PDB file of C-alpha atoms in Angstrom:
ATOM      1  CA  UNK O   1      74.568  19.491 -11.843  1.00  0.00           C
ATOM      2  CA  UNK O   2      77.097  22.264 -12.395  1.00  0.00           C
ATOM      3  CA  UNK O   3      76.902  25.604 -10.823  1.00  0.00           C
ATOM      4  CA  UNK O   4      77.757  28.100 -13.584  1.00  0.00           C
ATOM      5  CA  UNK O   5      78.484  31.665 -12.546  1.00  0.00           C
ATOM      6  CA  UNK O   6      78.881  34.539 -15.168  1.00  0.00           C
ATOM      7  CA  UNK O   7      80.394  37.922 -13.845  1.00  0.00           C
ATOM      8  CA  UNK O   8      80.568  41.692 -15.278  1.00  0.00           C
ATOM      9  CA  UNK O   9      79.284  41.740 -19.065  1.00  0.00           C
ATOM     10  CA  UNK O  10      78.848  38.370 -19.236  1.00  0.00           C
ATOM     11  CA  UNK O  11      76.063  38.174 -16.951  1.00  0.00           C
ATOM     12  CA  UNK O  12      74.487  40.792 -18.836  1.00  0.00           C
ATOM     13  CA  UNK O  13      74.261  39.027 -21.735  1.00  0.00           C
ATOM     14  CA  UNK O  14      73.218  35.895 -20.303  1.00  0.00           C
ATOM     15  CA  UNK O  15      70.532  37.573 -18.233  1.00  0.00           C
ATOM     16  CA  UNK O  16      72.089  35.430 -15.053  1.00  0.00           C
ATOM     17  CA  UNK O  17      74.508  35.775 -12.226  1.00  0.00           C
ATOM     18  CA  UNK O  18      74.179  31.782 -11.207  1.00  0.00           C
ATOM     19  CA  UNK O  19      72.613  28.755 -12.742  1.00  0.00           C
ATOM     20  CA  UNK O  20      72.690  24.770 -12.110  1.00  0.00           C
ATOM     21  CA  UNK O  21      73.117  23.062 -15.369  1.00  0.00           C
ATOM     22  CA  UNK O  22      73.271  19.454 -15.842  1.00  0.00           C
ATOM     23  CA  UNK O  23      75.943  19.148 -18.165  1.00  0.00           C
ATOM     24  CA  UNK O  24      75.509  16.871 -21.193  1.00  0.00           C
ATOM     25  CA  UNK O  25      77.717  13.948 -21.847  1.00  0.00           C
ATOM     26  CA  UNK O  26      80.210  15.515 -24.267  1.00  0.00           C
ATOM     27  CA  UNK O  27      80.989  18.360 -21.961  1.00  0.00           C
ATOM     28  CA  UNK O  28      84.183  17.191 -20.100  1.00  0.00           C
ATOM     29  CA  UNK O  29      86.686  19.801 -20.001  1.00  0.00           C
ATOM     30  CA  UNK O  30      86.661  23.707 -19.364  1.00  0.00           C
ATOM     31  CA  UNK O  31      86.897  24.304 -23.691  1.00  0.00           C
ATOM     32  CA  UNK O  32      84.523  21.743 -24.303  1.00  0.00           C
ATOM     33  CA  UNK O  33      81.836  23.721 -21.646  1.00  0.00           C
ATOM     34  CA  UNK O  34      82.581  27.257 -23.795  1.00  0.00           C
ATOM     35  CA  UNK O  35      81.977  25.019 -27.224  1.00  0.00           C
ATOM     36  CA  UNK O  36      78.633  24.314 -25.629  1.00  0.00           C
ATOM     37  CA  UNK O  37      77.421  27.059 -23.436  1.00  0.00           C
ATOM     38  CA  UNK O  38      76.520  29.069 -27.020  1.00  0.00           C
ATOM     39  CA  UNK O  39      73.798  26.736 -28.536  1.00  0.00           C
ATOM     40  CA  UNK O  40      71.672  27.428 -24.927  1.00  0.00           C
ATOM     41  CA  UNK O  41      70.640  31.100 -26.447  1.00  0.00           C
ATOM     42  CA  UNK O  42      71.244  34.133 -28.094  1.00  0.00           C
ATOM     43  CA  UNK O  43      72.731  35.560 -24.964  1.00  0.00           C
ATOM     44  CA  UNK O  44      75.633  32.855 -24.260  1.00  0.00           C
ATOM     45  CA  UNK O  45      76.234  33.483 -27.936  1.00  0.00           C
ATOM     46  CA  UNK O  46      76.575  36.496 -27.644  1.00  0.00           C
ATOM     47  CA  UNK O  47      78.633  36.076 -23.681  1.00  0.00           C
ATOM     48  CA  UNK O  48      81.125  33.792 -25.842  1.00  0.00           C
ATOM     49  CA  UNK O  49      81.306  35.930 -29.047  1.00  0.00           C
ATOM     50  CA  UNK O  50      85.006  36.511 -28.598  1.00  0.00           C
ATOM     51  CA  UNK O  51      86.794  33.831 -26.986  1.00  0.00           C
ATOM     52  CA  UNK O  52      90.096  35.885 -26.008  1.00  0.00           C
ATOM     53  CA  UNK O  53      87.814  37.600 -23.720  1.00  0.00           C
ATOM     54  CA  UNK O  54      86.864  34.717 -22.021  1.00  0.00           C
ATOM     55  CA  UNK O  55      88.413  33.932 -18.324  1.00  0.00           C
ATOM     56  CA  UNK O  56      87.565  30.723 -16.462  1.00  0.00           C
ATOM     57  CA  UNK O  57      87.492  29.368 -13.000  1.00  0.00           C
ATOM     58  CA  UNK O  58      86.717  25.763 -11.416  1.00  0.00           C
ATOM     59  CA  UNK O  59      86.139  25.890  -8.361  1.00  0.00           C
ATOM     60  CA  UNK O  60      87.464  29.311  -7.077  1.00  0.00           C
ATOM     61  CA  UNK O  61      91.239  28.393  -9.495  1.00  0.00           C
ATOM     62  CA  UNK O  62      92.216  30.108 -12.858  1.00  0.00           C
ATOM     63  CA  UNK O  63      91.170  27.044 -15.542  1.00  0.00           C
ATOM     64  CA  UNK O  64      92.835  26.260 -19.107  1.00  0.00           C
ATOM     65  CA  UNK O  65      90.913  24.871 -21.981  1.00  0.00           C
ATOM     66  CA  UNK O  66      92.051  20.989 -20.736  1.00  0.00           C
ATOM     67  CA  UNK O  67      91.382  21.213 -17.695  1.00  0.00           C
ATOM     68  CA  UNK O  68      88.165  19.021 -16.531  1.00  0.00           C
ATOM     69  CA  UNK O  69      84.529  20.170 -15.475  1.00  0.00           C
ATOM     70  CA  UNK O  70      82.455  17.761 -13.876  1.00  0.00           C
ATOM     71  CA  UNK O  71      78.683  17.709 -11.509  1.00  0.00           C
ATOM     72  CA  UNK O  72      79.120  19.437  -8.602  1.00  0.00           C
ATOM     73  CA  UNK O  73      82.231  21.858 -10.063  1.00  0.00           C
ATOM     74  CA  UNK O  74      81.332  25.397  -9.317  1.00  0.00           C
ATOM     75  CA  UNK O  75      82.214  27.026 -12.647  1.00  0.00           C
ATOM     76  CA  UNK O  76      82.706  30.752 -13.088  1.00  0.00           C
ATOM     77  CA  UNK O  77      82.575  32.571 -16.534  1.00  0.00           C
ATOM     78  CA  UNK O  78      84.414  36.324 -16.522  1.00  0.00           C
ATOM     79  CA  UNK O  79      86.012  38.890 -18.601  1.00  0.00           C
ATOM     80  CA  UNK O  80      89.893  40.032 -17.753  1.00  0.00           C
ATOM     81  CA  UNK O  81      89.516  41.475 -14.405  1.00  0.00           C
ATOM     82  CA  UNK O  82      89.981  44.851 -13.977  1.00  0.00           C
ATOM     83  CA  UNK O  83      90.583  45.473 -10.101  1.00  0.00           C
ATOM     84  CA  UNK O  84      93.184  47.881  -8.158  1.00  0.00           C
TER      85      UNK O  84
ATOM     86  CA  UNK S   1      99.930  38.997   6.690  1.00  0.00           C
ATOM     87  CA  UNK S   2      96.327  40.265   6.163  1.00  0.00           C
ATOM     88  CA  UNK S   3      94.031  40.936   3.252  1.00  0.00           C
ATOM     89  CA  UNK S   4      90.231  42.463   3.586  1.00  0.00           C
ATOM     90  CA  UNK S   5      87.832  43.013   1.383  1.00  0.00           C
ATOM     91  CA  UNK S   6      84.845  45.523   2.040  1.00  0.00           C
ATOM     92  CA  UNK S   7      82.730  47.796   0.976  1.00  0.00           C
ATOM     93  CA  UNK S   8      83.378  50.424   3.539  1.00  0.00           C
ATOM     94  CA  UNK S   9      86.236  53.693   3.235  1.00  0.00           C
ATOM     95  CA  UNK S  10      89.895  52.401   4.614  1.00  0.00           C
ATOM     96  CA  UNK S  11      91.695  54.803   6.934  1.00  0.00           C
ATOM     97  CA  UNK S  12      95.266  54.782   5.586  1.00  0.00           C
ATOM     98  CA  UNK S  13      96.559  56.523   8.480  1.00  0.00           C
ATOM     99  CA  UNK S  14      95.269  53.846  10.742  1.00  0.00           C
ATOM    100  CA  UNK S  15      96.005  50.999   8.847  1.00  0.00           C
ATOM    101  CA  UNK S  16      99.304  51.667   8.661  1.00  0.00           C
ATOM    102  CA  UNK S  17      99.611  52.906  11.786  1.00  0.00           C
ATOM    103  CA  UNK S  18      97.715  49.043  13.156  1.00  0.00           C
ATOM    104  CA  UNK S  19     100.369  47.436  10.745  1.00  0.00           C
ATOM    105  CA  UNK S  20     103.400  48.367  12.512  1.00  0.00           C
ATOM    106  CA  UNK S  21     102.256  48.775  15.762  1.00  0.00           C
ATOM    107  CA  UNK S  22     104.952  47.469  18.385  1.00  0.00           C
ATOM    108  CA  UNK S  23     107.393  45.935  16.101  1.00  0.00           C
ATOM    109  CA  UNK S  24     110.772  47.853  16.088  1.00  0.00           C
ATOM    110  CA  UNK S  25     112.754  45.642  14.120  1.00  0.00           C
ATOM    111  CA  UNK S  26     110.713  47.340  10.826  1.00  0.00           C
ATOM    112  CA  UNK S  27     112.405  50.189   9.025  1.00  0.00           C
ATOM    113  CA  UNK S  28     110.454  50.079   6.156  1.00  0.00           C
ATOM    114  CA  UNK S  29     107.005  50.539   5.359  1.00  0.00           C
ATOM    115  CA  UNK S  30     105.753  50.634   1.610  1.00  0.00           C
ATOM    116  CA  UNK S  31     102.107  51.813   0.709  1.00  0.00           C
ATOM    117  CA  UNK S  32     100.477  52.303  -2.090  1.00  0.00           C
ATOM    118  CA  UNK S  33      96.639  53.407  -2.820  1.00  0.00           C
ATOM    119  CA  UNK S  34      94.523  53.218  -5.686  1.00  0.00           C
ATOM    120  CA  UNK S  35      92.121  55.841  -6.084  1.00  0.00           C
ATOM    121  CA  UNK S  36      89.033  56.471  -7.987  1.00  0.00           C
ATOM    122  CA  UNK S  37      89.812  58.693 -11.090  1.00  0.00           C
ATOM    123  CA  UNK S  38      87.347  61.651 -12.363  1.00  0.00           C
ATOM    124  CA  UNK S  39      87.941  60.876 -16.302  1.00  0.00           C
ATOM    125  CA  UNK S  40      88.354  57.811 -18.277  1.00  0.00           C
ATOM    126  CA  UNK S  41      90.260  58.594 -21.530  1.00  0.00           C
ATOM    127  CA  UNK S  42      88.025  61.434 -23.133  1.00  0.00           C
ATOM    128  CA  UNK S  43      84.918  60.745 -20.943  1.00  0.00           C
ATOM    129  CA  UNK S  44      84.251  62.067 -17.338  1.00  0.00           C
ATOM    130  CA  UNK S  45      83.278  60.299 -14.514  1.00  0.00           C
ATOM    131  CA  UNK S  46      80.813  60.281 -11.785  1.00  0.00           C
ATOM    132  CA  UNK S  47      81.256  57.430 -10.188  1.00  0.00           C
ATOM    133  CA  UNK S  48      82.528  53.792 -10.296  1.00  0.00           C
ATOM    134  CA  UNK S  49      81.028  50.402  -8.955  1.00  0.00           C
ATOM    135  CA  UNK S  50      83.523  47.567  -8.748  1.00  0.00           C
ATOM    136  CA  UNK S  51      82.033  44.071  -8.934  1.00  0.00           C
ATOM    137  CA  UNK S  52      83.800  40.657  -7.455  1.00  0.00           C
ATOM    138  CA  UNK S  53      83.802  37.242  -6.739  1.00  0.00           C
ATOM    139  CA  UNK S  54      83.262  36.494  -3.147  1.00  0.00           C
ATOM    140  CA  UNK S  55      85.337  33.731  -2.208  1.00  0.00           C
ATOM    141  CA  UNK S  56      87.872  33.697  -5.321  1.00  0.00           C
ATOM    142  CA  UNK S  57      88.579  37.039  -4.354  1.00  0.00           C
ATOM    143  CA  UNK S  58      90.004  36.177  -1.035  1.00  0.00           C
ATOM    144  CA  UNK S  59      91.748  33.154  -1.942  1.00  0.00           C
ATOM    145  CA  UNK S  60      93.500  34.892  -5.225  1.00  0.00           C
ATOM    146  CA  UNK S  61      94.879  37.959  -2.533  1.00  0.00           C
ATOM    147  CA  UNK S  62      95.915  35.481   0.047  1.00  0.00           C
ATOM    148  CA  UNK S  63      97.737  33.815  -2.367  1.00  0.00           C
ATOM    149  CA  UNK S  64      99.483  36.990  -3.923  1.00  0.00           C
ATOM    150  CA  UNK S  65     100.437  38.308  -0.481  1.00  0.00           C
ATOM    151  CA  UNK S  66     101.596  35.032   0.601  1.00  0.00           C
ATOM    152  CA  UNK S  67     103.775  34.912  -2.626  1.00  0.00           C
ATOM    153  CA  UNK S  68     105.364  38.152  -1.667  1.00  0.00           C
ATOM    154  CA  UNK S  69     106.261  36.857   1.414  1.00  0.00           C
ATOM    155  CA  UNK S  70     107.846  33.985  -0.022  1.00  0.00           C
ATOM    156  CA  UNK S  71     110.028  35.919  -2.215  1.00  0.00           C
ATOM    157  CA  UNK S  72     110.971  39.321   0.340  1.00  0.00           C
ATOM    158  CA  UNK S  73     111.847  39.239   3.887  1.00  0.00           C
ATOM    159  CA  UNK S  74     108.703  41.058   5.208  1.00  0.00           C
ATOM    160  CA  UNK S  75     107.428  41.818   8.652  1.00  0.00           C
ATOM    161  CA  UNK S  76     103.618  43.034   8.079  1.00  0.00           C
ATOM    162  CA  UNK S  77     101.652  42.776   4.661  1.00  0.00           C
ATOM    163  CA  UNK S  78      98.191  44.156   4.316  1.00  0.00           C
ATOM    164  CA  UNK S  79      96.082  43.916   1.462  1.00  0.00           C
ATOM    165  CA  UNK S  80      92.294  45.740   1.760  1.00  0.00           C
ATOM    166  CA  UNK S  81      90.420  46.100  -1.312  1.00  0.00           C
ATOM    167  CA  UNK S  82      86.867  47.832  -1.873  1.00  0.00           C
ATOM    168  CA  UNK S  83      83.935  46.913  -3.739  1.00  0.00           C
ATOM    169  CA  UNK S  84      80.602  48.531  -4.588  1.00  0.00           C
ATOM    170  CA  UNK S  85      80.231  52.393  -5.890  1.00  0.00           C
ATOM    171  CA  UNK S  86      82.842  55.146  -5.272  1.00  0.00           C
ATOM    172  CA  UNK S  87      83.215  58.157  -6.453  1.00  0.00           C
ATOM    173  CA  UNK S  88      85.803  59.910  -7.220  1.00  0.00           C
ATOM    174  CA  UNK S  89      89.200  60.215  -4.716  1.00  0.00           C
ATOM    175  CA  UNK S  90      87.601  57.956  -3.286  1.00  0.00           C
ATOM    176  CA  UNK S  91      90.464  54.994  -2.112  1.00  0.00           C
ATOM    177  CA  UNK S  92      90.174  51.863  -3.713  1.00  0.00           C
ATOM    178  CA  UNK S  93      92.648  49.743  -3.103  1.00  0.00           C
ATOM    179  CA  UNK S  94      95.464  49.590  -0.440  1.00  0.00           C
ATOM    180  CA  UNK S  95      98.728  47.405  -0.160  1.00  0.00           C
ATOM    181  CA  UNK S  96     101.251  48.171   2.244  1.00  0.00           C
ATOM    182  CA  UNK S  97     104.424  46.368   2.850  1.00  0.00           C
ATOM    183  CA  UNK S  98     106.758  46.696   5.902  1.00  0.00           C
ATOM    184  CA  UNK S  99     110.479  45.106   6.310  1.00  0.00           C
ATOM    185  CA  UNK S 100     113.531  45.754   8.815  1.00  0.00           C
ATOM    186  CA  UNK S 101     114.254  47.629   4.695  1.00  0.00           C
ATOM    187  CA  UNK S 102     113.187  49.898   2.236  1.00  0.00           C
ATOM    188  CA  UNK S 103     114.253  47.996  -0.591  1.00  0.00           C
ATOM    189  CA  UNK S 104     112.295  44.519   0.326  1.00  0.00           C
ATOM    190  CA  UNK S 105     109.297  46.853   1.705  1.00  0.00           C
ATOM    191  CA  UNK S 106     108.981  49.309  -1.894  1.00  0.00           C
ATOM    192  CA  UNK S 107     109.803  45.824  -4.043  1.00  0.00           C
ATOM    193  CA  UNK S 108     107.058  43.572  -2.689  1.00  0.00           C
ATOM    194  CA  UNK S 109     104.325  46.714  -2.464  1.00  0.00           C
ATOM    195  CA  UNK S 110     104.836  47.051  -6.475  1.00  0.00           C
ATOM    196  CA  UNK S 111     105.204  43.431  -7.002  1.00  0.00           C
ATOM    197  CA  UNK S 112     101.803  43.142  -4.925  1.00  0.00           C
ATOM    198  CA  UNK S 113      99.580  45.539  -6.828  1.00  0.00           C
ATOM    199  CA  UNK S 114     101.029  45.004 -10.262  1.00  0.00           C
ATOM    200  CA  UNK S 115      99.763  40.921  -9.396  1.00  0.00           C
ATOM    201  CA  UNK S 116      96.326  41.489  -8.411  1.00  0.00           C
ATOM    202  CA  UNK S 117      95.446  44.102 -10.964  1.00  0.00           C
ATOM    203  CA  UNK S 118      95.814  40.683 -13.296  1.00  0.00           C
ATOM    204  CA  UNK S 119      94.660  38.084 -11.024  1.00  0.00           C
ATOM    205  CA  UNK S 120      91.926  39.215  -8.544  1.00  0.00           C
ATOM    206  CA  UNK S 121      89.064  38.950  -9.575  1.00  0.00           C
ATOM    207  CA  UNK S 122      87.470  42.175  -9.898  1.00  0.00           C
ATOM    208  CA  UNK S 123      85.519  44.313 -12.764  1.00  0.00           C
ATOM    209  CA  UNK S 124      85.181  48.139 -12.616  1.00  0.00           C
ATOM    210  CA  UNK S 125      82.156  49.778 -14.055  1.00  0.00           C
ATOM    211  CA  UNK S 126      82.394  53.320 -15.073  1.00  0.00           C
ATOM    212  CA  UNK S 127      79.480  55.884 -14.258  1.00  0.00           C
ATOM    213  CA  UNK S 128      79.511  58.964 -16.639  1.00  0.00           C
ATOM    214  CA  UNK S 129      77.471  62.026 -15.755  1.00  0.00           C
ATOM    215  CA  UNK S 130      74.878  60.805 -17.542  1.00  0.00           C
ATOM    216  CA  UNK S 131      74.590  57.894 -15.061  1.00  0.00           C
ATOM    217  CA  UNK S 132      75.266  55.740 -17.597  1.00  0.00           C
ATOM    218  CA  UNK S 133      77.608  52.603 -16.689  1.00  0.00           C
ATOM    219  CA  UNK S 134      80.384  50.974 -19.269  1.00  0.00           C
ATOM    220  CA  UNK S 135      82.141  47.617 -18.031  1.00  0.00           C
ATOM    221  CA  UNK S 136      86.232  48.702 -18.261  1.00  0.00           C
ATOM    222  CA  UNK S 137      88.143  47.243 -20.407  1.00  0.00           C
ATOM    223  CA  UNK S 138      91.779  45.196 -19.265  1.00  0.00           C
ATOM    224  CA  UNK S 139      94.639  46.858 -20.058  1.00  0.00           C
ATOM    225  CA  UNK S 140      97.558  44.994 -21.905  1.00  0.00           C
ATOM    226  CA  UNK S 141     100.184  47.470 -19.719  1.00  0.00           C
ATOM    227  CA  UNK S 142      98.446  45.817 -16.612  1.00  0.00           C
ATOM    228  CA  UNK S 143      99.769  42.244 -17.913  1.00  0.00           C
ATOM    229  CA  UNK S 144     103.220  43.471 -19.050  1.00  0.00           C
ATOM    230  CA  UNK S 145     103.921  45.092 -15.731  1.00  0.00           C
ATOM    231  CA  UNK S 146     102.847  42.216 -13.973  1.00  0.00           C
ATOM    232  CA  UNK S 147     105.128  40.001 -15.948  1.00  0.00           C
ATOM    233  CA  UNK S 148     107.905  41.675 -15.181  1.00  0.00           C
ATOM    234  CA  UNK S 149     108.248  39.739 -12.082  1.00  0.00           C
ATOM    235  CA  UNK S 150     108.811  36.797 -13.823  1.00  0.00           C
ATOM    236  CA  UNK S 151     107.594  33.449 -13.526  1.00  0.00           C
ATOM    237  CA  UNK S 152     105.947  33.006  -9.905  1.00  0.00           C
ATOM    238  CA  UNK S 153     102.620  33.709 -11.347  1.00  0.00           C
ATOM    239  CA  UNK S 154     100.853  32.813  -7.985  1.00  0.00           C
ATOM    240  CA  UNK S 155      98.580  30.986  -9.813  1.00  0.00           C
ATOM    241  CA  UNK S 156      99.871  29.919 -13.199  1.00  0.00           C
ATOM    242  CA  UNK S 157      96.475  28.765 -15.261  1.00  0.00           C
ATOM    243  CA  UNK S 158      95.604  31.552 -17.502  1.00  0.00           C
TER     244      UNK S 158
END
């Protein structure tokens, strides 16, 4: 199991803040999850719709596309932050 | 070096007052606040709510102030950012740097707050009079002026 966290308008699209997903066997790296998360539902469709708005983290550190997602990864989903 | 983040008001005066507090060798002490804005392009504002990512949030300032003290000479850094509703003139963010210099002190308190409005992770949500909230948009000036300190992206992946 992964725990997937959504933040700001993504979460409002999903309908979630936090979720444990068991991720399926072709979901190895941080693009592969995003190629994947849309076929759940509507709502992670429409969370991914636009991927240059997409920001991820693994495990509390700023992810690329490559980098791997595994069980027990703590995976958070956010627009460009907006802070300060 | 210090970073906090709450939900409560900061007292600048204090804070900056706590930051220097017995050490003469400072000359210098940089501080800059963020505050909560009335109007957002042609709307008005009641209020904002800022949303974050306990934990990341933390780790992504400590590692932004810890950068700055890598690259100035600093004695004291603080970094306290708010999160929940404000309204407006309300303070939302303060960084304050302090150095035996001005130049080292005013360089690292820009470099600071130009970093983490790209890399901490925080949303703003924008309350109009109506009470009705719009997630904020990035801004594309908030990545140039934070890559005009160069490489030494504290955290590089993006």
């Amino acid at each position: 199991m992964a725990r997937l966290l959504y933040f700001a308008w993504l979460k409002t699209h999903t309908g979630t803040a936090e979720e444990e997903v068991t991720l399926p066997g072709e979901v190895t790296t941080v693009g592969e999850l995003l190629a994947w998360l849309p076929s759940r539902g509507p709502g992670y469709a429409r969370a991914l719709e636009d991927p240059k708005l997409i920001r991820v983290a693994v495990n509390q550190e700023y992810a690329r596309p490559g980098d791997p997602v595994g069980p027990g990864d703590e995976i958070a989903l956010f627009p460009p932050v907006t802070g300060g | 070096m210090s970073v906090r983040v709450q939900r409560e008001p900061f007292d600048l005066g204090a804070e900056l007052a706590a930051l220097t507090e017995g050490n003469h060798a400072i000359g210098g002490l940089a501080s800059f606040v963020g505050l909560v804005r009335d109007f957002s392009e042609d709307t008005q504002l009641s209020a904002m709510t800022l949303e974050h990512y306990p934990g990341m949030t933390e780790k992504m300032l400590e590692r932004i102030e810890a950068e700055a003290n890598q690259r100035w000479q600093l004695d004291a850094s603080l970094i306290v950012h708010r999160y929940g509703r404000m309204e407006p003139g309300e303070g939302i963010v303060l960084v304050a740097c302090a150095s035996a210099h001005r130049q080292a002190a005013l360089e690292a308190c820009q470099f600071l707050i130009d970093w983490l409005k790209t890399k901490a992770p925080f949303w703003k949500v924008e309350e109009d009079d109506a009470g009705a909230g719009r997630w904020v948009d990035a801004r594309e000036s908030d990545d140039a002026a934070a890559a005009r300190w160069g490489r030494a992206d504290p955290d590089a992946a993006e």
